[in-house]
mmCIF file of C-alpha atoms in Angstrom:
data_model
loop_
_atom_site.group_PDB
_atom_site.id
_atom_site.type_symbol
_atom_site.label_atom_id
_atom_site.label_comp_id
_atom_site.label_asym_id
_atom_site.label_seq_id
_atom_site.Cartn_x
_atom_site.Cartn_y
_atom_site.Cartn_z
ATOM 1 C CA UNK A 158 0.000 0.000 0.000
ATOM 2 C CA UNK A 159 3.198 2.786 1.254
ATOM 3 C CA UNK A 160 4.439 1.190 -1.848
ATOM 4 C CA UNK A 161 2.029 2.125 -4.676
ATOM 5 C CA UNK A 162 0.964 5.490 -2.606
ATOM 6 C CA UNK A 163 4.592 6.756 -3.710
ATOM 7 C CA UNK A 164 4.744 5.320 -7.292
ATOM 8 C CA UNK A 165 4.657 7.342 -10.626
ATOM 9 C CA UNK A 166 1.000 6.061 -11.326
ATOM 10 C CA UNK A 167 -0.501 7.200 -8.378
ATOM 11 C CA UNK A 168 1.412 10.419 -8.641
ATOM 12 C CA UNK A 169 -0.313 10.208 -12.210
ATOM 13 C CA UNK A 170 -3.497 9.461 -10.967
ATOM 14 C CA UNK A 171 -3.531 12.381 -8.349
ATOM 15 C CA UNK A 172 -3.042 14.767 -10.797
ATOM 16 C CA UNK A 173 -5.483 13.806 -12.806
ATOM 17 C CA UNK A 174 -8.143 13.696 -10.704
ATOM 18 C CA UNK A 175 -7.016 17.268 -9.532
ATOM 19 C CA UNK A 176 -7.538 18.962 -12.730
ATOM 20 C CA UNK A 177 -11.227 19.207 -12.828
ATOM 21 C CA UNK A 178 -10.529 20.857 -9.027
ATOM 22 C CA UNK A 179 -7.899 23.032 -9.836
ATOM 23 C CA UNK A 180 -10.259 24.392 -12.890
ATOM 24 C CA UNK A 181 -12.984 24.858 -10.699
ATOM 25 C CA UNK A 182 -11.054 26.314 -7.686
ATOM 26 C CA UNK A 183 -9.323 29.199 -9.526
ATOM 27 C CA UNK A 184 -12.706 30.126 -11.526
ATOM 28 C CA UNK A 185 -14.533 30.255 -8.303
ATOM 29 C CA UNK A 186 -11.544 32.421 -6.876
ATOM 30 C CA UNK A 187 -12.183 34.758 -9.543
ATOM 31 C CA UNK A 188 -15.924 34.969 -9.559
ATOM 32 C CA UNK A 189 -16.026 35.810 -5.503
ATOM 33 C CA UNK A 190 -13.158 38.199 -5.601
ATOM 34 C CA UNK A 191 -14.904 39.676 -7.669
ATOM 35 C CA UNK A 192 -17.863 40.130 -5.742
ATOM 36 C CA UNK A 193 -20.379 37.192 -7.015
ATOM 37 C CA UNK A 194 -21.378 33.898 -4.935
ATOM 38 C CA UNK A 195 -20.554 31.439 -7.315
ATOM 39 C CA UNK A 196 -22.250 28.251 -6.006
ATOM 40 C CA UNK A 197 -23.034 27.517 -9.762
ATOM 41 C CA UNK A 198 -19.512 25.797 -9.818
ATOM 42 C CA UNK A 199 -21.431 22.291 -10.272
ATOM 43 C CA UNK A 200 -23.180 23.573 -12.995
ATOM 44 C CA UNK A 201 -20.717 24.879 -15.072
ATOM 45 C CA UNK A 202 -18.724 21.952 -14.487
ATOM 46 C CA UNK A 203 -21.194 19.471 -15.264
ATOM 47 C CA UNK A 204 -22.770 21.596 -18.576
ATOM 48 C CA UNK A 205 -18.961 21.560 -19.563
ATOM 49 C CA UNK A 206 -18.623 18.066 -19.500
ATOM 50 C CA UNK A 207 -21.601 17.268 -21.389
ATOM 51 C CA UNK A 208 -20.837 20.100 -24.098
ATOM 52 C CA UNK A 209 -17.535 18.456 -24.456
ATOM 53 C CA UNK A 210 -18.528 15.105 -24.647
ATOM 54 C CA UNK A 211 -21.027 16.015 -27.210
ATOM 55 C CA UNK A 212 -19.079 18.127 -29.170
ATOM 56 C CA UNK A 213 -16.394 15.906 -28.957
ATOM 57 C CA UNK A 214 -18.618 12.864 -30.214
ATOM 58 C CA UNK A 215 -20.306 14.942 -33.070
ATOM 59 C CA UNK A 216 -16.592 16.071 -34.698
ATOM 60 C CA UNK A 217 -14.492 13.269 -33.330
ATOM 61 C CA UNK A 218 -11.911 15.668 -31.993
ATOM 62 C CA UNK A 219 -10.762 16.587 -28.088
ATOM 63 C CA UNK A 220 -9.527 19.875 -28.610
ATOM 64 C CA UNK A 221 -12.824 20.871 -30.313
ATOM 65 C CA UNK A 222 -14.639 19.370 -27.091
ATOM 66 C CA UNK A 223 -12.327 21.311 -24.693
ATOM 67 C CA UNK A 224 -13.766 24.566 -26.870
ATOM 68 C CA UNK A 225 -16.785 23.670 -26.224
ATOM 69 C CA UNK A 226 -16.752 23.082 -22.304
ATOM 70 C CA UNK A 227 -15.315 26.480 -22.047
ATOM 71 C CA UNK A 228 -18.025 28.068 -24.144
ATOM 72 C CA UNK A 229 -20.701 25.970 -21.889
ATOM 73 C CA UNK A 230 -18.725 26.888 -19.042
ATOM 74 C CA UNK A 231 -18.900 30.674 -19.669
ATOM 75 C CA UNK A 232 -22.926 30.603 -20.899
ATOM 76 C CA UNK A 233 -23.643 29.220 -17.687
ATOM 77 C CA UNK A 234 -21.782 31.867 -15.690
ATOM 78 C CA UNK A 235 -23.446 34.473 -18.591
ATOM 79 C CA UNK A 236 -26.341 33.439 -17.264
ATOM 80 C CA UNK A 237 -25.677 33.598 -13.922
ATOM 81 C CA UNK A 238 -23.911 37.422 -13.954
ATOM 82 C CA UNK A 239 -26.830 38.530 -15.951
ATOM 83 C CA UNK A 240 -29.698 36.812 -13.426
ATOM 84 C CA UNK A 241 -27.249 38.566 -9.948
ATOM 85 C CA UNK A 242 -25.782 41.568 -11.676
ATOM 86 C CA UNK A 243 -28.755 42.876 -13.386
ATOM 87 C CA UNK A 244 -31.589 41.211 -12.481
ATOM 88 C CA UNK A 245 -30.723 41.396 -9.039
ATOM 89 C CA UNK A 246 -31.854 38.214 -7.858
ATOM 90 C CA UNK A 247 -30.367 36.613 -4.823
ATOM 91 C CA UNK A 248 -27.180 34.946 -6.114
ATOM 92 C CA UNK A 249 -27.298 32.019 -3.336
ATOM 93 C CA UNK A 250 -31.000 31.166 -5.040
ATOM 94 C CA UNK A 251 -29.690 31.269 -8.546
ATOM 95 C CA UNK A 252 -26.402 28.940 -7.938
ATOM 96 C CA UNK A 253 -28.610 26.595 -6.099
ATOM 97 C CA UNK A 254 -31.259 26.967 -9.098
ATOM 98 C CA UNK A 255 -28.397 26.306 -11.712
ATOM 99 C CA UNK A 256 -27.439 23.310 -10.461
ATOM 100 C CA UNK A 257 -30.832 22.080 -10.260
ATOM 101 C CA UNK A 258 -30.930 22.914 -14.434
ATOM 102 C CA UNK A 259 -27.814 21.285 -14.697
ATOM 103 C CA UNK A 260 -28.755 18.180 -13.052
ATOM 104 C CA UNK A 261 -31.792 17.834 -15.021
ATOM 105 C CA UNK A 262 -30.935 19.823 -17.926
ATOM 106 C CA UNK A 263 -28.062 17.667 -18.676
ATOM 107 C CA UNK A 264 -30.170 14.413 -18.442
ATOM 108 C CA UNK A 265 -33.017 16.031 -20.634
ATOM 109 C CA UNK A 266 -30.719 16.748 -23.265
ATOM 110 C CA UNK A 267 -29.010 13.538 -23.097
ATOM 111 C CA UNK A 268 -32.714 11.796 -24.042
ATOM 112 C CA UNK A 269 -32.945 14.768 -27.031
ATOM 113 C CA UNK A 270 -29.750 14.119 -28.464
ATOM 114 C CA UNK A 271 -28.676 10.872 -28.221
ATOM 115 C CA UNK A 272 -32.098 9.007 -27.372
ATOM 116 C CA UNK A 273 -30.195 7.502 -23.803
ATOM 117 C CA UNK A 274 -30.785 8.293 -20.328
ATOM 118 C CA UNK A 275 -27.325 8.131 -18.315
ATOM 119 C CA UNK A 276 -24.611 7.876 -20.810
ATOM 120 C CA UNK A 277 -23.433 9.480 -24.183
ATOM 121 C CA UNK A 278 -22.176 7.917 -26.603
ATOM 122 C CA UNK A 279 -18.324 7.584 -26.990
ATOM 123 C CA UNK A 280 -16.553 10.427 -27.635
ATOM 124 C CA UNK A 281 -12.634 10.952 -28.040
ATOM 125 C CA UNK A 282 -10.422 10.084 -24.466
ATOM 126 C CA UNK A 283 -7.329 11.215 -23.149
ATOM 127 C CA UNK A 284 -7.535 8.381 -20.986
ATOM 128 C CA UNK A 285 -5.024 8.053 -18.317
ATOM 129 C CA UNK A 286 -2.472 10.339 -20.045
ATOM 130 C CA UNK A 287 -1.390 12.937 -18.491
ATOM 131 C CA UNK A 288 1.785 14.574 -20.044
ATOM 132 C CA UNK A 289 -0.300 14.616 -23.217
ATOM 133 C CA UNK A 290 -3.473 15.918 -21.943
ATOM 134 C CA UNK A 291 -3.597 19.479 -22.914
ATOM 135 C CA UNK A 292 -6.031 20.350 -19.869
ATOM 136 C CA UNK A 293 -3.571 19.050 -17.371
ATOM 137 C CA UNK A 294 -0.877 21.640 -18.455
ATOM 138 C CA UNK A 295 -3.279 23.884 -18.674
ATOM 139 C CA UNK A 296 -4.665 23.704 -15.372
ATOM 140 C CA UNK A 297 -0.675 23.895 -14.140
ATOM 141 C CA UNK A 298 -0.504 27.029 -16.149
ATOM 142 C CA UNK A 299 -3.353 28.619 -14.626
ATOM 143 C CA UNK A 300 -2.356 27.375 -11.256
ATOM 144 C CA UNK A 301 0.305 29.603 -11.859
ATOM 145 C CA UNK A 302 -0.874 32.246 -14.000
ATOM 146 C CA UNK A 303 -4.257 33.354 -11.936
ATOM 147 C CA UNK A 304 -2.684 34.283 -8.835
ATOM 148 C CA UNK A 305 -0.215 36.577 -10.937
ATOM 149 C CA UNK A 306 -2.922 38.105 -12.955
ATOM 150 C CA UNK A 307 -5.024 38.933 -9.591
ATOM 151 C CA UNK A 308 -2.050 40.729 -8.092
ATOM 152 C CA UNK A 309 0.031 42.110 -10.973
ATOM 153 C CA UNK A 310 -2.282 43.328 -13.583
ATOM 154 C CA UNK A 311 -4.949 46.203 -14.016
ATOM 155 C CA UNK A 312 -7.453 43.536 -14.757
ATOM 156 C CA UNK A 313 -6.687 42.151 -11.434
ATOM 157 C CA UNK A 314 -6.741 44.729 -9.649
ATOM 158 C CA UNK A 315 -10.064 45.871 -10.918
ATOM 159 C CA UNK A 316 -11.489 42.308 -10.097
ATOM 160 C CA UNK A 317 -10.288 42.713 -6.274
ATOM 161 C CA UNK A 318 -11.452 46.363 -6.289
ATOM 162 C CA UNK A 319 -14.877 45.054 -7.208
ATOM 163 C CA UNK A 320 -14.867 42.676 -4.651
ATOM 164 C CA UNK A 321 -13.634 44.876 -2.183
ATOM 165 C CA UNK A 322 -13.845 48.483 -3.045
ATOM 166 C CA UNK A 323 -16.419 49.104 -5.912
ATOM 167 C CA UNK A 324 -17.283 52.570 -4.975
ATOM 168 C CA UNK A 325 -12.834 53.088 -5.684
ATOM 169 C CA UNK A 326 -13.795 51.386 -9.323
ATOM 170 C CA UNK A 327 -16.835 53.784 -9.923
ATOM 171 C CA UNK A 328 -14.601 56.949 -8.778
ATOM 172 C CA UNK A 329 -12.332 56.357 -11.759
ATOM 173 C CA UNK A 330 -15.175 55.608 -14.210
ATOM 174 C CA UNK A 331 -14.879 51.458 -14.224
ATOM 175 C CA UNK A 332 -18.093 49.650 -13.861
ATOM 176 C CA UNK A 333 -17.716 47.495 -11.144
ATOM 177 C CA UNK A 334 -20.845 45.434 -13.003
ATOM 178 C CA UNK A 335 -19.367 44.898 -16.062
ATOM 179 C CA UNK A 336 -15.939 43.960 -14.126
ATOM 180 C CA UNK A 337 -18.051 41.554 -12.537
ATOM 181 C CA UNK A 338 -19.203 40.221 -15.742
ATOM 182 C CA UNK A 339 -15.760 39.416 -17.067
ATOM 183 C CA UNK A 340 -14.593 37.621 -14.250
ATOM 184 C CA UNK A 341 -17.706 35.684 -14.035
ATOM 185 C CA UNK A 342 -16.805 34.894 -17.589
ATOM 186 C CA UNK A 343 -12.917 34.122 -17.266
ATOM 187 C CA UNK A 344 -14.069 32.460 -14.004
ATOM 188 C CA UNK A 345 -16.877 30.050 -16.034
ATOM 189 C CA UNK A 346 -14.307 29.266 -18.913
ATOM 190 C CA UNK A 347 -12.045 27.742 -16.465
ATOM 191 C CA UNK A 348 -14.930 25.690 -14.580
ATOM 192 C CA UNK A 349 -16.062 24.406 -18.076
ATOM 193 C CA UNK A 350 -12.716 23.337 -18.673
ATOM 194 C CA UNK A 351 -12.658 21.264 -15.554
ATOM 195 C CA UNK A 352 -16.052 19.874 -16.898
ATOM 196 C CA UNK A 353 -14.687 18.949 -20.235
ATOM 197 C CA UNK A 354 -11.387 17.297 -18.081
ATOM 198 C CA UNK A 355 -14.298 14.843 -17.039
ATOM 199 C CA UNK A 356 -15.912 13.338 -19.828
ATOM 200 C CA UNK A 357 -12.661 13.356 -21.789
ATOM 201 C CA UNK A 358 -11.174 11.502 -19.705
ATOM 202 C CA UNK A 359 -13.490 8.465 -19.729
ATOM 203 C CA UNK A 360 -14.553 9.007 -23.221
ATOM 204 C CA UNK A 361 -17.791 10.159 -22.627
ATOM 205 C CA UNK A 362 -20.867 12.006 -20.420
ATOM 206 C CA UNK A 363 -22.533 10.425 -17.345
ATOM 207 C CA UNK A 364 -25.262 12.233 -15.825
ATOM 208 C CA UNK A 365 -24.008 13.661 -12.400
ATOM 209 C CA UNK A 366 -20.568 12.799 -13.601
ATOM 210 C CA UNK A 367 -19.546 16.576 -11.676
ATOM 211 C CA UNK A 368 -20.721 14.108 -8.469
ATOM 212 C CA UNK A 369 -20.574 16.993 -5.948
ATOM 213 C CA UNK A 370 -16.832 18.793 -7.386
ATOM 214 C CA UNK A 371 -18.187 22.084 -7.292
ATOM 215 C CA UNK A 372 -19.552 22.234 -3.851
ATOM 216 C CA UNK A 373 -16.044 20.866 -2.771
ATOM 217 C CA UNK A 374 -13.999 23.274 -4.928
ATOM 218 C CA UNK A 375 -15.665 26.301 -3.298
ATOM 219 C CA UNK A 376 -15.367 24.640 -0.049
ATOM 220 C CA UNK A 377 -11.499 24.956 -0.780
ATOM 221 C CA UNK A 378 -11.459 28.285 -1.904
ATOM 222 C CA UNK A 379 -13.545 29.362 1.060
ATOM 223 C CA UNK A 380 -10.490 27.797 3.077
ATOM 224 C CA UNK A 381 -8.207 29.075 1.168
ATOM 225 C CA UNK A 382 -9.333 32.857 2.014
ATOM 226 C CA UNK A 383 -9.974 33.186 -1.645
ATOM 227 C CA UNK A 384 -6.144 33.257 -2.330
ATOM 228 C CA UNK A 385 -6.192 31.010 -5.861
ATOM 229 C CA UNK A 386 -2.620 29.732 -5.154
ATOM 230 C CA UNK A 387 -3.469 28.310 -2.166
ATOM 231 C CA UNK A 388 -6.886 27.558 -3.398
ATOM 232 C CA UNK A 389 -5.557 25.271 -6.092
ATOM 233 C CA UNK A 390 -3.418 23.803 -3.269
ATOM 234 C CA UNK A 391 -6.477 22.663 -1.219
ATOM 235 C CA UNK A 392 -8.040 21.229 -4.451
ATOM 236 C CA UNK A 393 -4.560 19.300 -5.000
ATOM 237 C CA UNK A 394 -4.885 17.961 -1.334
ATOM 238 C CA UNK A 395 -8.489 16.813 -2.014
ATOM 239 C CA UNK A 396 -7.303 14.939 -5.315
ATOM 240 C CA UNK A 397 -4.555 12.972 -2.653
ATOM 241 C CA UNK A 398 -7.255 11.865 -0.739
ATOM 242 C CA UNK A 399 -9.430 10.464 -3.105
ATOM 243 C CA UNK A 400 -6.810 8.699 -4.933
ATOM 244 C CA UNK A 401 -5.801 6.976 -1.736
ATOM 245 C CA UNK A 402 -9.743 6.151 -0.764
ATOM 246 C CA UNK A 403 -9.491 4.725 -4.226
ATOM 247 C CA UNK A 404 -5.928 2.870 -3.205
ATOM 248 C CA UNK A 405 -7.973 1.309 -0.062
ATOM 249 C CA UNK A 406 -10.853 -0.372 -1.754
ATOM 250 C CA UNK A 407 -8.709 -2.001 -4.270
ATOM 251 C CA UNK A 408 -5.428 -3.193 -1.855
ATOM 252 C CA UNK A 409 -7.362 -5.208 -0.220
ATOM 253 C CA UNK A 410 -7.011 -3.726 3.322
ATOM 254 C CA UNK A 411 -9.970 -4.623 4.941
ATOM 255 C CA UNK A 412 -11.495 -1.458 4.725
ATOM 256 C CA UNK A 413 -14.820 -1.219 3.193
ATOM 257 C CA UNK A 414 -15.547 0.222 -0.019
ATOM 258 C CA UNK A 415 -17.970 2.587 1.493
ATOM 259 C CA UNK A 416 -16.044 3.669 4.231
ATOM 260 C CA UNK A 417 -12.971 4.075 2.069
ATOM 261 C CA UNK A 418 -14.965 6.427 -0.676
ATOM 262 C CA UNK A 419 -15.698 8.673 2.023
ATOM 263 C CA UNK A 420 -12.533 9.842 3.151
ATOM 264 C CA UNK A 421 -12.017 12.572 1.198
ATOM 265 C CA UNK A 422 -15.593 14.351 2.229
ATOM 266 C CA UNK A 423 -14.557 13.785 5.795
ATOM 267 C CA UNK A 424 -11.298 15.207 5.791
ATOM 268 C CA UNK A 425 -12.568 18.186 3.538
ATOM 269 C CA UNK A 426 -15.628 18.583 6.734
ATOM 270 C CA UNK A 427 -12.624 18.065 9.237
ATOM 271 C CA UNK A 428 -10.345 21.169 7.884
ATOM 272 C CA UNK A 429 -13.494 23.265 7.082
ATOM 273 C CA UNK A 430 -14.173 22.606 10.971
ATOM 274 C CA UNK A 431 -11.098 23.214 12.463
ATOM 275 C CA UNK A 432 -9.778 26.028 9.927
ATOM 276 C CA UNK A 433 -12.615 27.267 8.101
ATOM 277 C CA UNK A 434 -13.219 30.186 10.798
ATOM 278 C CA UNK A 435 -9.661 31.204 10.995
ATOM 279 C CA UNK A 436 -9.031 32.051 7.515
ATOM 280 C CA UNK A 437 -9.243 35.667 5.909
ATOM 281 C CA UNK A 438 -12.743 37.219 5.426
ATOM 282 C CA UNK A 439 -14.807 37.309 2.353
ATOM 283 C CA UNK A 440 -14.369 39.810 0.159
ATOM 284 C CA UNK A 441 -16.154 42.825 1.516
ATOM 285 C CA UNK A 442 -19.077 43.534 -1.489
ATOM 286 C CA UNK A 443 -19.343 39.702 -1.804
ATOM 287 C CA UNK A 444 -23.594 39.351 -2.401
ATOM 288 C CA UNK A 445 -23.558 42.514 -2.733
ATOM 289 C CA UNK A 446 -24.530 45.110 -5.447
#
């Protein structure tokens, strides 16, 4: 068990099951440092992962799936900037009412398109690569890039000023709405990628594939005191976890399956408990207009 917990493939396998995290950790970074609750992280990531599957079925290529997670992935968040920013409904009710679509939506169009109720049809798989899987180096890039952006550059800037300080942003002319709009949409592209890192992995969509991802990714970013760097951290630790709860139902340890599939929503509860009040606060105009 120490044995194949420090081995190449399970350092292969934790990376790829971080990638749909990672995506979905910085994006929600973005979105609430901006300003805007984004508890739509489950829908974005699962609309992604069905537009890429489908996409990816219809023309037979990845990289014309991946486009297409990040174009579901920033309609959804469209859609959810337009329904907060202008509309000015309450943004908890209109995450929790995306991801309602999404779970149903999803399965609807699944019966429209391709006349089946759980499952797509096959559509092209990275499998378990990982140096050639263009959305893992992407999410390292990000991982990177993101936390430079936010600090660095004017777009950054104006993202944290909207977050914090949008009377600052409306003294120099900037909109802090429409700032809010972008992020929402840089923040949904990166989400959709995570969605699209799903289905092309196993070569296809599987309704609730997301399986809970985007509560947990905002649970690390919450933790993280909306710092993406150490956000994508936290969504690296939660990839660990689940690839040894995967280690201990197949090693034969005596631990059952159940038990074992839960560890990584326990430890996530455990470090929200003991940590989750201690970390910086919210952005100040988060919720708000």
């Amino acid at each position: 068990m120490i044995g194949t917990i420090f081995s190449l493939a399970f350092l292969a396998q934790v990376i790829r099951l971080a990638v749909p995290y990672v995506f979905a950790g910085l994006g929600g970074t973005i979105n609430e440092r901006s300003g805007v609750i984004d508890l739509a992280l489950e829908a974005k990531l699962l609309f992604g992962a069905f537009a890429a599957a489908a996409v990816g079925h219809a023309t037979g290529s990845a990289i014309a799936g991946i486009a297409a997670g990040l174009a579901a992935g920033m309609a959804v968040a469209a859609l959810q900037a337009a329904c907060a920013l202008w509309l000015e409904a309450d943004q908890v009710i209109v995450g929790v009412a995306l991801n309602l679509l999404a779970l149903g939506g999803t399965r609807f169009l699944l019966q429209i398109i391709f006349h089946e109720g759980a499952n797509s049809p096959p559509a092209p798989s990275y499998g378990d690569a990982v140096f050639t899987n263009p959305l893992v180096w992407g999410a390292i890039i990000c991982a990177v890039v993101v936390p430079l952006a936010l600090v660095r550059t004017r777009w950054g800037l104006r993202v944290r000023a909207a977050g914090d300080r949008p009377d600052a942003l409306l003294a120099v002319g900037v909109s802090p709405a429409r700032t809010r709009f972008g992020a929402a949409l840089v923040g949904g592209a990166l989400t959709g990628a995570g969605g699209a890192q799903l289905s092309l992995v196993v070569g296809g969509f599987s309704a609730d594939m997301s399986a809970g991802r985007g509560y947990i990714a905002l649970a690390m970013v919450i933790l993280a005191g909306w710092r993406p760097a150490y956000a994508a951290l936290a969504c690296l630790g939660v990839a660990i976890s689940l690839a040894i709860s995967f280690q201990l139902q197949v090693s034969g340890a005596g631990i059952p399956g159940e038990l074992a599939s839960l560890l990584p929503y326990v430890l996530t509860l455990a470090v929200l408990v003991v940590y989750g009040g201690k970390g910086r606060r919210p952005p100040a105009s988060l919720g708000k207009l």
